[in-house]
Amino acid sequence: DTGVSQDPRHKITKRGQNVTFRCDPISEHNRLYWYRQTLGQGPEFLTYFQNEAQLEKSRLLSDRFSAERPKGSFSTLEIQRTEQGDSAMYLCASSLLTGVAEAFFGQGTRLTVV
Amino acid sequence: GQQVMQIPQYQHVQEGEDFTTYCNSSTTLSNIQWYKQRPGGHPVFLIQLVKSGEVKKQKRLTFQFGEAKKNSSLHITATQTTDVGTYFCAGGRSSNTGKLIFGQGTTLQVKP
């Protein structure tokens, strides 16, 4: 399967714990995005990579959130000291650098903070 | 900051009826994309509009980008049960980043 894959699909964690999610984009895609989606809302932009460089991070994103994309391939999103308000679906997407910037989304990681 | 508003939030139609969802941005957009998300699924790309006043059709779906590049619409003719899902518009401020600002979505229910 050459789509965007995310791991894990589901994560339940206790408040205050750290969690890390992984995203493997489509191999030839230079751009990688993280979005967060809560029930009844559209995906909310978190951060964006072009190759290994993190070019933009949402101002709404707490310092507890950090993302990396070493070597411009897979990416990880870490949330430190999780709070109940962090419960959401975390979506990763990737796209080509040129042409139609169609974003291919992964299935997402559903985080529940208890 | 930039906001993208979408109406209506929900729409229930009888199979065979038409459906339209509207999208408005607080700022001029570089492009607008439309996505469909089925229940329990992830957003799937439908189309991208780039030019002012652009109209594109995909079978029963018609997409329109406003002249001022601040609004867009998606119209479905003769809905089918397979059209069920949430339709999102997503505005791009710059073609350099690909970053998208999504609307809240319109959830379409189709009664057979």
GROMACS .gro file of C-alpha atoms in nm:
model
  226
    1ASP     CA    1   0.000   0.000   0.000
    2THR     CA    2   0.154   0.333  -0.100
    3GLY     CA    3  -0.081   0.562   0.094
    4VAL     CA    4  -0.009   0.765   0.406
    5SER     CA    5   0.014   0.543   0.711
    6GLN     CA    6  -0.011   0.644   1.074
    7ASP     CA    7   0.073   0.453   1.387
    8PRO     CA    8  -0.085   0.383   1.626
    9ARG     CA    9  -0.447   0.404   1.513
   10HIS     CA   10  -0.570   0.447   1.868
   11LYS     CA   11  -0.399   0.563   2.185
   12ILE     CA   12  -0.545   0.591   2.534
   13THR     CA   13  -0.323   0.764   2.784
   14LYS     CA   14  -0.346   0.904   3.132
   15ARG     CA   15  -0.334   1.278   3.182
   16GLY     CA   16   0.023   1.395   3.226
   17GLN     CA   17   0.181   1.120   3.017
   18ASN     CA   18   0.378   1.181   2.699
   19VAL     CA   19   0.268   1.030   2.369
   20THR     CA   20   0.433   1.004   2.030
   21PHE     CA   21   0.267   0.938   1.696
   22ARG     CA   22   0.432   0.836   1.372
   23CYS     CA   23   0.342   0.920   1.014
   24ASP     CA   24   0.485   0.763   0.700
   25PRO     CA   25   0.395   0.978   0.400
   26ILE     CA   26   0.375   0.876   0.038
   27SER     CA   27   0.738   0.827  -0.054
   28GLU     CA   28   0.776   1.088  -0.328
   29HIS     CA   29   0.589   1.361  -0.137
   30ASN     CA   30   0.804   1.650  -0.015
   31ARG     CA   31   0.539   1.814   0.199
   32LEU     CA   32   0.402   1.670   0.520
   33TYR     CA   33   0.132   1.818   0.741
   34TRP     CA   34  -0.013   1.747   1.080
   35TYR     CA   35  -0.374   1.836   1.150
   36ARG     CA   36  -0.597   1.782   1.451
   37GLN     CA   37  -0.968   1.709   1.420
   38THR     CA   38  -1.230   1.706   1.692
   39LEU     CA   39  -1.588   1.583   1.656
   40GLY     CA   40  -1.798   1.800   1.430
   41GLN     CA   41  -1.508   2.018   1.321
   42GLY     CA   42  -1.283   2.038   1.020
   43PRO     CA   43  -0.915   1.949   1.043
   44GLU     CA   44  -0.715   2.218   1.223
   45PHE     CA   45  -0.364   2.291   1.094
   46LEU     CA   46  -0.085   2.214   1.340
   47THR     CA   47   0.242   2.217   1.150
   48TYR     CA   48   0.401   2.166   0.810
   49PHE     CA   49   0.730   2.026   0.678
   50GLN     CA   50   0.894   2.063   0.345
   51ASN     CA   51   1.144   1.781   0.327
   52GLU     CA   52   1.311   1.785   0.671
   53ALA     CA   53   1.251   2.154   0.743
   54GLN     CA   54   0.961   2.253   0.967
   55LEU     CA   55   0.842   2.567   0.789
   56GLU     CA   56   0.532   2.659   0.982
   57LYS     CA   57   0.377   2.587   1.318
   58SER     CA   58   0.033   2.700   1.427
   59ARG     CA   59   0.033   2.982   1.682
   60LEU     CA   60  -0.239   2.791   1.861
   61LEU     CA   61   0.000   2.503   1.921
   62SER     CA   62   0.118   2.470   2.277
   63ASP     CA   63   0.487   2.427   2.358
   64ARG     CA   64   0.393   2.078   2.473
   65PHE     CA   65   0.364   1.978   2.107
   66SER     CA   66   0.670   1.907   1.899
   67ALA     CA   67   0.715   1.749   1.559
   68GLU     CA   68   1.012   1.621   1.368
   69ARG     CA   69   1.081   1.486   1.024
   70PRO     CA   70   1.435   1.354   1.027
   71LYS     CA   71   1.581   1.291   0.682
   72GLY     CA   72   1.265   1.421   0.522
   73SER     CA   73   1.089   1.086   0.534
   74PHE     CA   74   0.865   0.979   0.822
   75SER     CA   75   0.750   1.227   1.085
   76THR     CA   76   0.674   1.207   1.455
   77LEU     CA   77   0.442   1.423   1.663
   78GLU     CA   78   0.502   1.425   2.037
   79ILE     CA   79   0.268   1.562   2.298
   80GLN     CA   80   0.418   1.610   2.643
   81ARG     CA   81   0.218   1.621   2.967
   82THR     CA   82  -0.106   1.538   2.790
   83GLU     CA   83  -0.427   1.710   2.896
   84GLN     CA   84  -0.787   1.604   2.844
   85GLY     CA   85  -0.827   1.880   2.589
   86ASP     CA   86  -0.568   1.706   2.371
   87SER     CA   87  -0.817   1.426   2.301
   88ALA     CA   88  -0.876   1.434   1.926
   89MET     CA   89  -0.798   1.265   1.596
   90TYR     CA   90  -0.448   1.354   1.479
   91LEU     CA   91  -0.426   1.343   1.102
   92CYS     CA   92  -0.114   1.337   0.892
   93ALA     CA   93  -0.120   1.432   0.526
   94SER     CA   94   0.137   1.459   0.252
   95SER     CA   95   0.149   1.625  -0.086
   96LEU     CA   96   0.375   1.696  -0.378
   97LEU     CA   97   0.576   2.015  -0.391
   98THR     CA   98   0.448   2.121  -0.733
   99GLY     CA   99   0.128   2.097  -0.927
  100VAL     CA  100  -0.208   2.044  -0.764
  101ALA     CA  101  -0.139   2.043  -0.391
  102GLU     CA  102  -0.380   1.756  -0.328
  103ALA     CA  103  -0.331   1.642   0.029
  104PHE     CA  104  -0.342   1.267   0.089
  105PHE     CA  105  -0.454   1.196   0.443
  106GLY     CA  106  -0.372   0.901   0.660
  107GLN     CA  107  -0.633   0.718   0.866
  108GLY     CA  108  -0.534   0.919   1.171
  109THR     CA  109  -0.443   0.844   1.531
  110ARG     CA  110  -0.728   0.880   1.776
  111LEU     CA  111  -0.597   1.003   2.110
  112THR     CA  112  -0.803   0.972   2.426
  113VAL     CA  113  -0.665   1.131   2.742
  114VAL     CA  114  -0.828   0.998   3.059
  115GLY     CA  115  -0.632   3.509   1.149
  116GLN     CA  116  -0.779   3.358   0.838
  117GLN     CA  117  -1.117   3.192   0.882
  118VAL     CA  118  -1.317   2.970   0.651
  119MET     CA  119  -1.687   2.942   0.726
  120GLN     CA  120  -1.913   2.678   0.578
  121ILE     CA  121  -2.292   2.651   0.574
  122PRO     CA  122  -2.511   2.471   0.640
  123GLN     CA  123  -2.365   2.252   0.913
  124TYR     CA  124  -2.612   1.970   0.841
  125GLN     CA  125  -2.839   1.887   0.551
  126HIS     CA  126  -3.089   1.606   0.526
  127VAL     CA  127  -3.228   1.536   0.179
  128GLN     CA  128  -3.442   1.275   0.013
  129GLU     CA  129  -3.256   1.066  -0.240
  130GLY     CA  130  -3.283   1.237  -0.576
  131GLU     CA  131  -3.295   1.589  -0.434
  132ASP     CA  132  -3.019   1.840  -0.495
  133PHE     CA  133  -2.771   1.960  -0.232
  134THR     CA  134  -2.551   2.268  -0.204
  135THR     CA  135  -2.290   2.370   0.051
  136TYR     CA  136  -2.134   2.715   0.066
  137CYS     CA  137  -1.791   2.824   0.180
  138ASN     CA  138  -1.672   3.176   0.265
  139SER     CA  139  -1.325   3.295   0.353
  140SER     CA  140  -1.239   3.607   0.550
  141THR     CA  141  -0.941   3.664   0.317
  142THR     CA  142  -0.864   3.619  -0.051
  143LEU     CA  143  -0.751   3.268  -0.129
  144SER     CA  144  -0.482   3.136  -0.359
  145ASN     CA  145  -0.686   2.823  -0.418
  146ILE     CA  146  -0.967   2.625  -0.267
  147GLN     CA  147  -0.992   2.251  -0.230
  148TRP     CA  148  -1.287   2.030  -0.148
  149TYR     CA  149  -1.268   1.708   0.053
  150LYS     CA  150  -1.518   1.441   0.146
  151GLN     CA  151  -1.502   1.249   0.471
  152ARG     CA  152  -1.716   0.942   0.520
  153PRO     CA  153  -1.822   0.849   0.875
  154GLY     CA  154  -1.521   0.696   1.049
  155GLY     CA  155  -1.296   0.780   0.758
  156HIS     CA  156  -1.037   1.038   0.667
  157PRO     CA  157  -1.071   1.336   0.431
  158VAL     CA  158  -1.042   1.243   0.064
  159PHE     CA  159  -0.956   1.502  -0.199
  160LEU     CA  160  -1.227   1.587  -0.451
  161ILE     CA  161  -1.101   1.886  -0.645
  162GLN     CA  162  -0.893   2.204  -0.645
  163LEU     CA  163  -1.003   2.540  -0.789
  164VAL     CA  164  -0.746   2.807  -0.861
  165LYS     CA  165  -0.887   3.065  -1.103
  166SER     CA  166  -1.132   3.342  -1.026
  167GLY     CA  167  -1.484   3.239  -1.135
  168GLU     CA  168  -1.371   2.885  -1.212
  169VAL     CA  169  -1.636   2.615  -1.247
  170LYS     CA  170  -1.552   2.245  -1.255
  171LYS     CA  171  -1.778   1.944  -1.285
  172GLN     CA  172  -1.732   1.585  -1.176
  173LYS     CA  173  -2.034   1.382  -1.287
  174ARG     CA  174  -2.315   1.503  -1.057
  175LEU     CA  175  -2.088   1.740  -0.860
  176THR     CA  176  -2.035   2.103  -0.963
  177PHE     CA  177  -1.773   2.318  -0.791
  178GLN     CA  178  -1.751   2.695  -0.821
  179PHE     CA  179  -1.490   2.950  -0.711
  180GLY     CA  180  -1.610   3.306  -0.665
  181GLU     CA  181  -1.488   3.600  -0.870
  182ALA     CA  182  -1.321   3.756  -0.566
  183LYS     CA  183  -1.164   3.420  -0.472
  184LYS     CA  184  -1.320   3.442  -0.126
  185ASN     CA  185  -1.611   3.204  -0.165
  186SER     CA  186  -1.691   2.868  -0.317
  187SER     CA  187  -1.977   2.625  -0.350
  188LEU     CA  188  -2.034   2.257  -0.411
  189HIS     CA  189  -2.359   2.146  -0.570
  190ILE     CA  190  -2.468   1.784  -0.600
  191THR     CA  191  -2.745   1.704  -0.845
  192ALA     CA  192  -2.984   1.416  -0.774
  193THR     CA  193  -2.820   1.293  -0.455
  194GLN     CA  194  -2.761   0.924  -0.398
  195THR     CA  195  -2.707   0.734  -0.073
  196THR     CA  196  -2.340   0.702  -0.167
  197ASP     CA  197  -2.309   1.082  -0.133
  198VAL     CA  198  -2.350   1.057   0.245
  199GLY     CA  199  -2.062   1.213   0.435
  200THR     CA  200  -1.914   1.542   0.544
  201TYR     CA  201  -1.794   1.782   0.278
  202PHE     CA  202  -1.516   2.023   0.370
  203CYS     CA  203  -1.384   2.319   0.182
  204ALA     CA  204  -1.023   2.409   0.253
  205GLY     CA  205  -0.867   2.738   0.158
  206GLY     CA  206  -0.505   2.789   0.066
  207ARG     CA  207  -0.346   3.132   0.120
  208SER     CA  208  -0.034   3.051  -0.077
  209SER     CA  209   0.066   2.791  -0.330
  210ASN     CA  210   0.412   2.796  -0.173
  211THR     CA  211   0.311   2.609   0.140
  212GLY     CA  212   0.013   2.392   0.063
  213LYS     CA  213  -0.120   2.475   0.410
  214LEU     CA  214  -0.498   2.453   0.418
  215ILE     CA  215  -0.754   2.619   0.645
  216PHE     CA  216  -1.058   2.394   0.663
  217GLY     CA  217  -1.418   2.496   0.710
  218GLN     CA  218  -1.633   2.322   0.970
  219GLY     CA  219  -1.786   2.099   0.707
  220THR     CA  220  -2.139   2.022   0.592
  221THR     CA  221  -2.270   1.679   0.687
  222LEU     CA  222  -2.504   1.537   0.427
  223GLN     CA  223  -2.759   1.269   0.511
  224VAL     CA  224  -2.954   1.111   0.226
  225LYS     CA  225  -3.278   0.926   0.294
  226PRO     CA  226  -3.343   0.641   0.048
   0.00000   0.00000   0.00000
